[in-house]
Amino acid sequence: MQSFRTEIENPIVEKDIIELERKIREFKEGKVDEEKFRSLRLARGVYGQRQHGVQMIRIKLPYGKVSSAQLHRIADVADEYSTGRLHITTRQDIQIHHVSLDRTPELWAQLEKDDITLREACGNTVRNITASETAGIDPEEAFDVSPYADATFKFFLRNPISQEMGRKFKIAFSATEKDTALTYIHDLGFIAKIQNGKRGFKVLLGGGLGSQPRHADVFYEFLASDEIIPLIESVLRIFDRHGERAKRGKARMKFLIKDLGLEAFIKLVNAERKALSQTKVNIDTTAFDIAPTFEEHSYTFDTILDATAFQYWKETNVIPQKQPGLFAIGIRVPLGDFYTDKARLLADLIKKYAADELRFTLRQNILIRHVKEALLPFFYQELTKLGFAETGYNKLIDITACPGTDTCNLGIASSTGIARELEKVIATEYKDFITTKDITIKISGCMNACGQHNMAEIGFQGMTIKSGKLVAPALQILLGGGILGDGNGRFADKVLKIPSKRGPAALREILDDFKMNALAEESFLSYYERKEKSYFYQLLKPLSDSSALAEDDYIDWGHEKPYVKAVGIGECAGVVIDLVETLFLESEEKIENASAALKDEVYSDSIYHSYAAIVNSAKALLLSAQQKTNSHATIINQFDEVFVATKKIELPDTFATFVYQIQQNEPTAIFAKSYLRDAVWFLQQLKTYRKEELTHA
């Protein structure tokens, strides 16, 4: 590890990487429990794959922004440590697969040379902050949301309140009322607004997809921009304290709001304000307000032979920017997969001719920004050479799909295989539909909805179907989802389930029916609402019969052998650690973090580390007594009942009073020192009790 220790200028990052290397070594030596190690590596972007012995690495790219140097660095890392394939996710991240666990610290160190992180790309953390890919260039936007997404990312990266929550937490920023960042399906969503000349946001709370999608509630119709980070911090504190920790399927914030009720949740959030490090956070937008600059390079391009094709490409893939004379170019990336050789050439192209910026999009595509109008023919020529000039950016043919059974442990049926087949159907049989913008097709390999299937006009979810004693891959068809705008959306209805091999036939039925019967200018969503679910159920019912499946029906798309259902352990979030001694060790680490933060005069962080240590210590003792520990609030209540009320543990007052000092005090140096002393004393009390308990057992 010494070889890269001195190469990293940021000591905090260096410590992070060295810690990962140490934990990998200890895990292989049997010194770290497997579940604890899983939690640690997930919070550092290292995710288990379906294939044994290799990892998926998720690279966290806030709001999808990438420079030429960063794209070159990602390509170099993918070639050195992986297979050279890059995968764009629906959260504007990049994933690379088939990485050896031992090499992940070195990989991370290489990425950090260009300010690219893995930290908190997975696990029970604040995941990548997403935003409209057109933020900063959209003629309809109230203002550029990029600096606000950037500030949120930086504020919560490594923040102690969001390191070990019950589950992941997702935040999105939309530039306009079209809600292109899908705020209504996020834990917290922000839509840019201007009120009385002041910047702010409509705030949405508690949305989510998965097996039980929930539409977010409106939290604020308008919240001033300097209040958004304190609000997020308050929400995260409550989620961390009250969120479910034992049952992963119920651990998202949407379930907490359902259990507490929206009013009670908001009351808890408002009560937390006193403990915050800052009540207002002004966000500097200066760096984002600077006009794009261009390098001067000569260029040549051949006469475009097919003027019709060029014009069609401009209509489907080129977007006028709010900056006069500049355009953005959308690159359709089928299934989000592209390779490092093309990535490098694209990186060179944007550096020389496009102000050195692109953004990965929520639909797994690439958006080049700041292209001069005179250069559009040249870009068309160069992108054509790379295979990046396929028409249909963000149109019907632009299908979103998660990796599914290709690499994911939770995949039930192939999502990428059926996506390829459906794209072929559209390209060859429905060319007149390619420009249709109001129909989206999204596919997920399981119910967790990483492909966002349940918010699309046409969605497919990987499942299985039985025929006698045999099992075949299947697709649940969902219809009628879509974005309605300004934080409103509609979740798709589950219509029926069909064998996977009948997916193309189902799409033909749906599109043919729409083409034949829709009113002029009627959108698919409006058509679906007019005809209703039962109509489409009857339309597709003949395809659902599984009584006499053909031999081919038992072979999933992209495979040659008969289907075998093989679902592993998912790692969408960390799991609970049930070892008492391990928890005590964790408490000691949290106390060390509290001491370091106190020394650095970051009092709010120190206080939260102390709080986490106290609750973690209590959890350890409750587990030894076989008590419930499914949320911080439950731990606090249970500890009072089991240990304080029975005088097994002596405290000056109730445990709740002892812990909730964090709510009653402002984050000052005096309180941080006092609370840290309390955390140290409390841990020692519990370790002594535990030792005596084991001695007399």
XYZ file of C-alpha atoms in Angstrom:
697
model
C 0.000 0.000 0.000
C 2.954 2.343 0.459
C 3.318 2.611 -3.297
C 0.220 4.767 -3.569
C -0.004 6.229 -0.098
C 2.192 9.218 -0.975
C 0.533 9.692 -4.371
C -2.777 10.812 -2.849
C -2.751 14.423 -1.765
C -5.941 14.306 0.303
C -5.151 12.672 3.687
C -8.821 11.820 4.300
C -9.016 9.900 1.031
C -5.678 8.239 1.718
C -6.923 7.061 5.104
C -10.078 5.669 3.488
C -8.151 3.618 0.934
C -5.637 2.309 3.443
C -8.522 1.322 5.706
C -10.109 -0.673 2.868
C -6.819 -2.459 2.198
C -6.421 -3.269 5.908
C -9.968 -4.603 6.219
C -9.528 -6.803 3.128
C -6.402 -8.269 4.682
C -8.085 -8.816 8.058
C -11.120 -10.372 6.389
C -8.942 -12.861 4.502
C -7.116 -13.645 7.752
C -10.429 -14.359 9.476
C -10.180 -11.365 11.806
C -13.222 -9.517 10.434
C -16.699 -11.012 10.254
C -17.999 -11.486 6.706
C -21.144 -9.430 7.242
C -19.235 -6.556 8.808
C -16.764 -6.622 5.952
C -19.588 -6.568 3.430
C -20.998 -3.421 5.026
C -17.596 -1.718 4.884
C -16.802 -2.565 1.256
C -20.281 -1.610 0.036
C -19.853 1.857 1.514
C -16.703 2.048 -0.609
C -18.330 1.123 -3.899
C -17.307 -2.563 -3.912
C -20.306 -4.762 -4.693
C -20.519 -8.542 -4.950
C -21.269 -10.003 -8.381
C -23.260 -13.022 -9.465
C -19.982 -14.552 -10.617
C -17.955 -15.944 -7.718
C -14.677 -14.313 -6.710
C -15.053 -10.991 -8.541
C -16.588 -7.627 -7.677
C -18.560 -4.911 -9.396
C -17.070 -1.465 -8.770
C -19.457 1.465 -8.831
C -17.856 4.838 -9.549
C -19.766 7.735 -7.995
C -20.170 10.613 -10.448
C -22.345 13.381 -8.962
C -25.106 14.419 -11.414
C -23.213 12.458 -14.102
C -20.653 15.177 -14.849
C -17.335 14.023 -16.343
C -14.371 15.824 -17.867
C -12.041 14.479 -20.542
C -9.312 13.746 -17.978
C -11.752 11.874 -15.757
C -13.083 9.787 -18.630
C -9.522 8.901 -19.635
C -8.792 7.903 -16.039
C -11.905 5.706 -15.839
C -10.959 4.044 -19.139
C -7.395 3.392 -17.938
C -8.683 1.837 -14.715
C -11.235 -0.319 -16.559
C -8.494 -1.688 -18.826
C -6.024 -2.277 -15.997
C -8.341 -3.858 -13.445
C -11.352 -5.060 -15.434
C -12.458 -6.063 -18.934
C -12.596 -2.631 -20.579
C -16.390 -2.473 -20.545
C -18.095 0.525 -18.942
C -21.719 0.459 -17.817
C -23.788 3.620 -17.299
C -26.410 3.254 -14.560
C -29.812 4.886 -14.091
C -28.201 6.969 -11.306
C -25.587 8.509 -13.621
C -22.798 6.327 -12.199
C -20.316 4.154 -14.054
C -19.885 0.502 -13.142
C -17.065 -1.821 -14.087
C -17.299 -5.553 -13.504
C -15.105 -8.589 -12.837
C -12.610 -6.824 -10.534
C -10.478 -8.768 -8.054
C -11.194 -7.756 -4.455
C -7.485 -7.524 -3.660
C -6.968 -4.858 -6.309
C -9.837 -2.545 -5.296
C -7.752 -0.245 -3.025
C -5.222 0.262 -5.825
C -8.017 0.882 -8.334
C -9.580 3.478 -6.027
C -6.254 5.221 -5.561
C -5.821 5.518 -9.323
C -9.273 7.077 -9.725
C -8.653 9.636 -6.997
C -5.803 11.132 -9.037
C -8.549 12.793 -11.089
C -10.897 13.454 -8.180
C -13.139 10.422 -8.764
C -14.500 8.528 -5.780
C -16.021 5.154 -4.956
C -17.032 6.302 -1.500
C -20.706 5.680 -0.700
C -21.599 4.534 -4.199
C -23.224 1.462 -2.609
C -24.389 0.469 0.874
C -26.581 2.139 3.488
C -25.524 5.640 2.506
C -26.562 8.725 0.565
C -26.181 7.364 -2.948
C -25.120 9.340 -5.994
C -26.853 12.719 -6.202
C -28.628 12.808 -9.552
C -29.861 15.758 -11.600
C -31.319 16.638 -14.977
C -28.561 16.083 -17.547
C -29.607 19.329 -19.237
C -29.131 21.346 -16.034
C -27.293 24.543 -16.887
C -28.211 24.479 -20.569
C -32.005 24.050 -20.559
C -33.839 27.084 -22.011
C -36.809 26.358 -19.739
C -34.950 26.037 -16.444
C -35.430 28.448 -13.557
C -31.702 28.217 -12.849
C -28.867 25.701 -13.003
C -29.366 23.054 -10.294
C -25.852 21.622 -10.817
C -24.152 23.650 -8.032
C -26.852 22.605 -5.570
C -26.457 18.931 -6.455
C -22.687 19.367 -6.190
C -22.872 21.043 -2.779
C -25.205 18.329 -1.483
C -22.826 15.617 -2.662
C -19.853 17.266 -0.960
C -21.660 18.013 2.297
C -22.849 14.444 2.869
C -19.823 12.554 1.565
C -18.264 10.874 4.643
C -20.773 12.695 6.833
C -21.231 10.621 10.020
C -25.029 10.862 9.938
C -25.248 8.875 6.714
C -22.684 6.101 7.021
C -24.669 3.275 8.595
C -28.327 3.940 7.998
C -30.929 1.206 7.769
C -30.944 1.444 3.986
C -29.815 3.586 1.080
C -31.066 7.137 0.541
C -31.596 8.766 -2.862
C -31.731 12.474 -3.758
C -32.481 14.126 -7.112
C -32.582 17.672 -8.530
C -34.811 18.581 -11.481
C -34.050 21.668 -13.536
C -37.608 22.291 -14.770
C -41.218 21.383 -14.087
C -40.867 18.599 -16.649
C -39.179 16.768 -13.752
C -36.551 15.037 -15.866
C -34.720 13.893 -12.706
C -37.807 11.963 -11.537
C -38.068 13.635 -8.122
C -41.324 11.873 -7.245
C -39.601 8.481 -6.927
C -36.833 9.715 -4.602
C -36.409 9.861 -0.844
C -35.893 13.597 -1.322
C -36.505 15.416 -4.574
C -35.942 19.070 -5.472
C -37.489 20.978 -8.394
C -36.016 24.400 -9.177
C -38.361 27.357 -8.548
C -38.073 31.130 -8.326
C -40.372 32.969 -5.925
C -40.307 36.736 -5.544
C -36.982 36.790 -7.356
C -35.426 34.302 -4.918
C -34.070 30.875 -5.809
C -35.569 27.853 -4.125
C -37.071 24.420 -4.636
C -40.278 22.495 -4.484
C -39.366 19.637 -2.134
C -40.739 16.095 -2.373
C -40.342 13.484 0.338
C -40.581 9.711 0.631
C -40.860 8.436 -2.925
C -39.515 5.106 -4.117
C -39.871 2.196 -6.537
C -39.189 -1.474 -5.731
C -41.979 -3.990 -5.203
C -44.144 -1.369 -3.477
C -43.696 1.925 -5.321
C -44.697 5.085 -3.452
C -45.308 8.541 -4.861
C -43.434 11.187 -2.886
C -45.363 13.665 -0.736
C -44.963 17.399 -1.198
C -42.833 18.569 1.732
C -42.509 22.219 0.686
C -44.041 24.047 -2.236
C -41.086 26.407 -1.952
C -37.955 26.222 0.199
C -35.201 28.814 -0.118
C -32.003 27.386 -1.610
C -29.933 28.151 1.507
C -32.197 25.890 3.577
C -32.009 22.697 1.532
C -28.856 21.193 3.078
C -30.038 21.762 6.689
C -33.358 20.169 5.693
C -31.611 17.126 4.180
C -29.466 16.777 7.305
C -32.542 16.853 9.559
C -34.329 14.242 7.437
C -31.278 11.975 7.428
C -30.921 12.208 11.212
C -34.525 11.097 11.682
C -34.182 8.342 9.093
C -31.012 7.132 10.809
C -32.653 7.136 14.238
C -36.087 5.731 13.453
C -35.526 3.737 10.264
C -35.950 -0.037 10.247
C -32.684 -2.011 10.513
C -33.672 -5.642 10.936
C -36.049 -6.159 8.013
C -34.342 -4.921 4.850
C -37.531 -5.039 2.825
C -39.107 -2.458 5.157
C -36.059 -0.280 5.721
C -36.545 2.450 3.104
C -37.780 5.871 4.131
C -41.118 5.432 2.361
C -42.013 2.746 4.914
C -40.901 4.897 7.842
C -43.184 7.720 6.689
C -46.027 5.231 6.260
C -45.476 3.905 9.807
C -45.076 7.276 11.536
C -47.410 9.323 9.372
C -46.283 12.340 7.375
C -47.186 14.915 10.046
C -45.351 13.028 12.802
C -42.321 12.600 10.575
C -42.203 16.312 9.739
C -42.555 17.151 13.448
C -39.511 15.013 14.236
C -37.562 16.666 11.412
C -38.359 20.170 12.685
C -37.417 19.219 16.249
C -33.972 18.162 15.033
C -33.018 21.638 13.768
C -31.322 22.717 17.017
C -28.687 19.995 16.714
C -27.617 20.965 13.206
C -24.181 22.289 12.406
C -25.745 25.125 10.360
C -29.279 26.455 10.006
C -28.548 27.954 6.600
C -25.968 26.944 4.001
C -25.293 29.416 1.209
C -24.249 27.592 -1.942
C -21.652 29.218 -4.143
C -22.659 29.027 -7.803
C -19.721 31.020 -9.168
C -17.858 28.100 -10.728
C -21.002 27.050 -12.602
C -21.879 30.535 -13.813
C -18.726 30.877 -15.901
C -19.346 30.747 -19.637
C -17.856 27.686 -21.398
C -14.414 28.111 -22.911
C -13.106 26.325 -25.972
C -9.712 25.191 -27.138
C -8.889 26.215 -30.682
C -8.191 23.217 -32.895
C -8.469 22.858 -36.630
C -10.812 20.242 -37.954
C -11.922 18.781 -41.237
C -14.963 16.850 -42.275
C -16.053 15.205 -45.463
C -19.116 16.294 -47.345
C -22.083 14.552 -45.764
C -23.350 12.204 -48.443
C -26.642 11.425 -46.773
C -28.127 14.806 -45.917
C -31.432 13.178 -44.933
C -29.728 10.982 -42.322
C -27.827 13.968 -40.944
C -31.021 15.989 -40.658
C -32.798 13.078 -38.956
C -29.926 12.798 -36.463
C -30.206 16.510 -35.677
C -33.938 16.151 -35.083
C -33.620 13.213 -32.686
C -30.238 13.719 -31.023
C -29.369 17.435 -31.035
C -30.748 19.834 -28.391
C -30.527 23.654 -28.586
C -28.993 25.142 -25.434
C -30.067 28.318 -23.673
C -26.597 29.665 -24.525
C -26.976 31.220 -28.013
C -25.222 29.279 -30.773
C -24.500 26.223 -28.627
C -26.023 22.763 -28.804
C -25.986 19.519 -26.819
C -25.644 16.160 -28.558
C -27.328 13.063 -27.170
C -25.577 9.739 -27.680
C -27.792 6.694 -27.421
C -25.863 3.953 -25.613
C -27.805 0.676 -25.889
C -28.147 -0.863 -22.411
C -25.658 1.701 -21.127
C -22.657 -0.379 -22.248
C -19.656 1.007 -24.106
C -15.934 0.303 -24.215
C -12.759 2.081 -23.234
C -11.371 2.510 -26.753
C -14.390 4.596 -27.722
C -14.418 6.338 -24.349
C -10.908 7.696 -24.932
C -11.703 8.982 -28.399
C -14.858 10.617 -27.064
C -12.840 12.187 -24.232
C -10.432 13.702 -26.761
C -13.324 14.984 -28.830
C -15.019 16.864 -25.980
C -11.748 18.350 -24.759
C -10.808 19.785 -28.118
C -14.189 20.819 -29.461
C -16.871 20.850 -26.724
C -15.693 22.784 -23.636
C -14.487 19.572 -21.956
C -17.736 18.310 -20.464
C -20.236 15.528 -20.866
C -22.867 14.076 -18.587
C -24.091 10.535 -18.178
C -27.873 10.449 -18.146
C -30.642 8.764 -16.168
C -31.550 6.772 -19.274
C -28.025 5.314 -19.450
C -26.888 7.599 -22.250
C -24.290 10.318 -22.825
C -24.967 14.015 -23.374
C -22.173 16.124 -24.893
C -22.637 19.792 -23.985
C -21.491 23.093 -25.481
C -21.043 22.276 -29.166
C -20.896 25.191 -31.609
C -23.445 25.001 -34.406
C -20.751 25.088 -37.089
C -19.229 21.931 -35.582
C -22.363 19.788 -35.742
C -21.433 18.204 -39.138
C -17.953 17.459 -37.803
C -19.365 15.831 -34.645
C -21.801 13.788 -36.728
C -18.888 12.527 -38.789
C -16.703 11.668 -35.770
C -19.508 10.133 -33.730
C -20.536 8.020 -36.724
C -17.010 6.572 -36.811
C -17.427 5.597 -33.139
C -20.882 4.105 -33.662
C -22.265 6.902 -31.473
C -24.571 8.535 -34.033
C -27.487 6.116 -33.763
C -30.723 8.091 -33.924
C -33.454 7.921 -31.308
C -31.864 9.521 -28.228
C -34.483 9.468 -25.423
C -37.056 8.063 -27.833
C -39.037 4.801 -27.976
C -36.086 2.750 -29.231
C -33.943 3.998 -26.346
C -34.743 1.197 -23.889
C -33.534 1.273 -20.269
C -32.531 -2.038 -18.675
C -30.643 -3.097 -15.557
C -27.839 -5.734 -15.862
C -30.216 -8.432 -14.606
C -28.931 -11.991 -14.674
C -25.772 -10.900 -16.516
C -24.042 -9.906 -13.264
C -26.570 -9.133 -10.507
C -27.151 -11.568 -7.640
C -30.854 -10.725 -7.551
C -31.580 -11.112 -11.256
C -34.416 -13.555 -11.981
C -34.676 -13.293 -15.764
C -32.555 -11.628 -18.429
C -33.330 -7.933 -18.849
C -30.533 -7.117 -21.299
C -31.418 -10.010 -23.592
C -35.065 -9.024 -23.994
C -34.059 -5.345 -24.349
C -31.901 -6.198 -27.372
C -34.743 -8.118 -28.963
C -37.250 -5.324 -28.415
C -34.850 -2.776 -29.917
C -34.589 -4.970 -33.023
C -38.378 -5.107 -33.292
C -38.681 -1.322 -33.085
C -35.793 -0.658 -35.491
C -37.105 -2.997 -38.182
C -40.891 -2.884 -37.791
C -41.731 0.472 -36.191
C -39.381 2.999 -37.747
C -42.173 5.566 -37.779
C -42.382 5.213 -33.984
C -38.704 5.975 -33.324
C -39.405 9.683 -33.045
C -42.235 9.046 -30.583
C -41.075 10.739 -27.416
C -43.879 9.934 -25.013
C -43.378 6.168 -24.872
C -40.598 4.837 -22.684
C -39.727 1.177 -22.268
C -37.939 0.134 -19.089
C -36.907 -3.346 -17.985
C -35.803 -4.762 -14.626
C -34.505 -8.248 -13.945
C -36.341 -8.451 -10.619
C -38.860 -6.580 -8.459
C -36.269 -4.154 -7.061
C -36.792 -1.916 -10.102
C -33.205 -0.884 -10.848
C -34.405 -0.538 -14.439
C -37.349 1.602 -13.210
C -39.877 -0.618 -14.982
C -42.821 0.419 -12.829
C -42.719 4.099 -13.794
C -42.595 3.619 -17.578
C -45.344 3.710 -20.178
C -44.322 0.129 -21.027
C -42.451 -1.859 -18.380
C -41.164 -5.414 -18.113
C -40.094 -7.174 -14.894
C -38.137 -10.425 -14.855
C -40.006 -13.309 -13.214
C -40.593 -17.049 -13.598
C -43.583 -19.029 -14.808
C -44.440 -22.699 -14.150
C -45.593 -25.225 -16.689
C -46.214 -28.490 -14.941
C -43.087 -29.230 -12.929
C -40.850 -27.086 -15.120
C -39.949 -23.409 -14.642
C -39.428 -20.942 -17.489
C -38.231 -17.319 -17.522
C -41.094 -14.843 -17.639
C -41.925 -11.163 -17.907
C -44.489 -9.226 -15.922
C -45.937 -6.591 -18.271
C -46.717 -3.227 -16.735
C -48.456 -0.394 -18.570
C -49.488 3.183 -17.973
C -46.656 4.705 -15.980
C -45.124 8.072 -16.746
C -43.953 11.512 -15.675
C -46.757 14.064 -15.335
C -44.545 16.993 -14.358
C -43.849 19.256 -11.370
C -43.266 16.318 -9.051
C -46.244 14.280 -10.195
C -46.108 10.870 -11.820
C -48.081 7.713 -12.406
C -46.936 4.211 -11.555
C -47.617 1.510 -14.114
C -50.284 -1.141 -13.582
C -49.342 -4.811 -13.519
C -51.301 -6.248 -16.433
C -50.253 -9.894 -16.709
C -47.300 -12.290 -16.901
C -46.035 -14.017 -20.062
C -43.127 -16.335 -20.951
C -40.056 -14.197 -21.753
C -39.787 -15.451 -25.308
C -43.176 -13.878 -26.049
C -41.939 -10.387 -25.096
C -41.508 -9.208 -28.709
C -45.000 -10.457 -29.624
C -46.422 -8.532 -26.651
C -44.724 -5.334 -27.756
C -46.116 -5.754 -31.271
C -49.632 -6.188 -29.885
C -49.324 -3.051 -27.746
C -47.827 -0.824 -30.453
C -50.127 -2.086 -33.218
C -53.153 -1.447 -31.053
C -51.957 2.052 -30.154
C -51.174 2.858 -33.785
C -54.558 1.666 -34.955
C -56.848 3.047 -32.247
C -55.271 6.097 -30.630
C -56.712 9.514 -31.360
C -54.691 12.079 -33.291
C -51.949 13.537 -31.061
C -53.044 11.283 -28.178
C -50.163 10.168 -25.960
C -49.747 6.543 -25.016
C -50.397 7.366 -21.364
C -53.653 9.148 -22.234
C -54.628 6.265 -24.498
C -53.954 3.743 -21.725
C -56.012 5.723 -19.218
C -58.880 5.955 -21.711
C -58.892 2.235 -22.545
C -57.978 1.076 -19.005
C -56.139 -1.972 -17.685
C -58.801 -4.608 -18.447
C -58.693 -3.768 -22.146
C -54.959 -4.475 -22.326
C -55.336 -7.582 -20.180
C -57.735 -9.023 -22.741
C -55.482 -7.888 -25.595
C -52.460 -9.715 -24.196
C -54.176 -12.649 -22.478
C -53.549 -15.163 -25.311
C -49.794 -14.681 -24.796
C -49.983 -15.645 -21.116
C -51.007 -19.282 -21.607
C -48.232 -21.493 -20.194
C -49.987 -24.841 -20.449
C -48.001 -25.996 -23.465
C -44.684 -24.177 -23.653
C -42.287 -24.858 -26.502
C -38.743 -26.055 -25.857
C -37.440 -22.600 -26.724
C -39.566 -21.010 -23.990
C -37.346 -22.622 -21.354
C -34.238 -20.855 -22.683
C -33.858 -17.239 -21.633
C -32.809 -14.467 -24.029
C -29.058 -14.467 -24.585
C -28.636 -18.032 -23.292
C -28.219 -21.408 -24.937
C -29.084 -23.742 -22.053
C -32.448 -24.265 -20.331
C -33.325 -21.736 -17.648
C -32.307 -22.324 -14.045
C -33.513 -19.899 -11.394
C -30.502 -18.842 -9.302
C -31.008 -15.880 -7.023
C -28.215 -15.006 -4.604
C -27.966 -12.638 -1.668
C -28.619 -9.059 -2.715
C -26.308 -6.285 -1.691
C -28.504 -3.263 -2.345
C -27.731 -2.369 1.286
C -25.584 -3.678 4.112
C -26.892 -6.256 6.569
C -27.188 -6.290 10.335
C -24.172 -7.376 12.382
C -25.129 -9.698 15.235
C -21.805 -10.138 17.027
C -21.651 -8.316 20.382
C -17.886 -8.032 20.517
C -17.758 -6.736 16.946
C -20.235 -4.015 17.877
C -18.115 -2.964 20.839
C -15.137 -2.684 18.492
C -17.250 -0.558 16.173
C -18.130 1.710 19.090
C -14.431 2.184 19.814
C -13.885 3.173 16.165
C -16.734 5.671 16.365
C -15.235 7.172 19.502
C -11.907 7.504 17.695
C -13.725 9.309 14.875
C -15.430 11.583 17.401
C -12.055 12.444 18.948
C -10.541 13.199 15.535
C -13.461 15.439 14.570
C -13.241 17.240 17.903
C -9.540 17.850 17.351
C -10.354 19.276 13.898
C -13.040 21.477 15.519
C -15.808 19.893 13.446
C -18.105 19.731 16.459
C -21.300 18.565 14.769
C -19.511 15.544 13.278
C -17.873 14.747 16.611
C -21.233 14.831 18.371
C -22.834 12.534 15.833
C -19.979 10.036 16.049
C -20.430 10.023 19.844
C -24.180 9.518 19.443
C -23.556 6.591 17.070
C -21.097 5.053 19.541
C -23.604 5.270 22.415
C -26.441 3.705 20.424
C -24.145 1.077 18.958
C -22.935 0.083 22.444
C -26.518 -0.229 23.654
C -27.350 -2.349 20.637
C -24.531 -4.749 21.496
C -25.917 -5.410 24.964
C -29.493 -5.719 23.720
C -28.400 -8.329 21.195
C -26.766 -10.313 23.976
C -30.174 -10.258 25.700
C -31.905 -11.284 22.453
C -33.900 -8.056 22.231
C -35.150 -6.194 19.174
C -32.736 -3.704 17.635
C -34.563 -2.793 14.443
C -34.102 1.001 14.769
C -32.158 3.484 16.862
C -35.379 4.656 18.513
C -36.266 1.056 19.399
C -32.785 0.475 20.800
C -33.108 3.541 23.031
C -36.540 2.518 24.354
C -35.569 -1.137 24.802
C -32.373 -0.308 26.655
C -34.332 1.723 29.190
C -36.782 -1.133 29.727
C -34.306 -4.014 29.834
C -31.260 -2.501 31.526
C -31.956 0.882 33.142
C -35.384 0.327 34.685
C -34.144 -3.007 36.107
C -31.016 -1.323 37.559
C -28.732 -3.649 35.624
C -27.020 -0.566 34.232
C -26.828 2.537 36.441
C -27.353 5.874 34.678
C -27.926 9.364 36.141
C -31.314 9.465 34.359
C -33.115 7.469 31.694
C -31.134 6.234 28.721
C -33.378 8.298 26.450
C -32.432 11.475 28.338
C -28.784 10.441 28.209
C -28.825 9.863 24.433
C -31.105 12.704 23.407
C -28.759 15.327 24.746
C -27.920 15.539 21.046
C -31.309 17.150 20.414
C -31.173 19.560 23.332
C -27.776 21.137 22.707
C -26.279 23.201 19.934
C -23.105 21.732 18.381
C -20.573 23.638 20.498
C -17.068 22.642 21.557
C -18.180 22.338 25.184
C -21.018 19.952 24.392
C -18.911 17.927 21.923
C -16.279 17.303 24.640
C -18.907 16.424 27.224
C -20.813 14.069 24.928
C -17.601 12.323 23.902
C -16.752 11.732 27.571
C -20.236 10.281 28.023
C -19.746 7.930 25.082
C -16.410 6.664 26.432
C -17.837 6.200 29.931
C -20.946 4.426 28.668
C -19.005 1.958 26.527
C -16.767 1.100 29.452
C -19.810 0.511 31.682
C -21.311 -1.881 29.153
C -18.086 -3.756 28.503
C -17.666 -4.280 32.244
C -21.257 -5.537 32.540
C -20.747 -7.877 29.596
C -17.538 -9.277 31.053
C -19.215 -9.990 34.394
C -22.201 -11.523 32.630
C -19.986 -13.940 30.708
C -17.951 -14.759 33.832
C -21.069 -15.855 35.730
C -22.789 -17.523 32.814
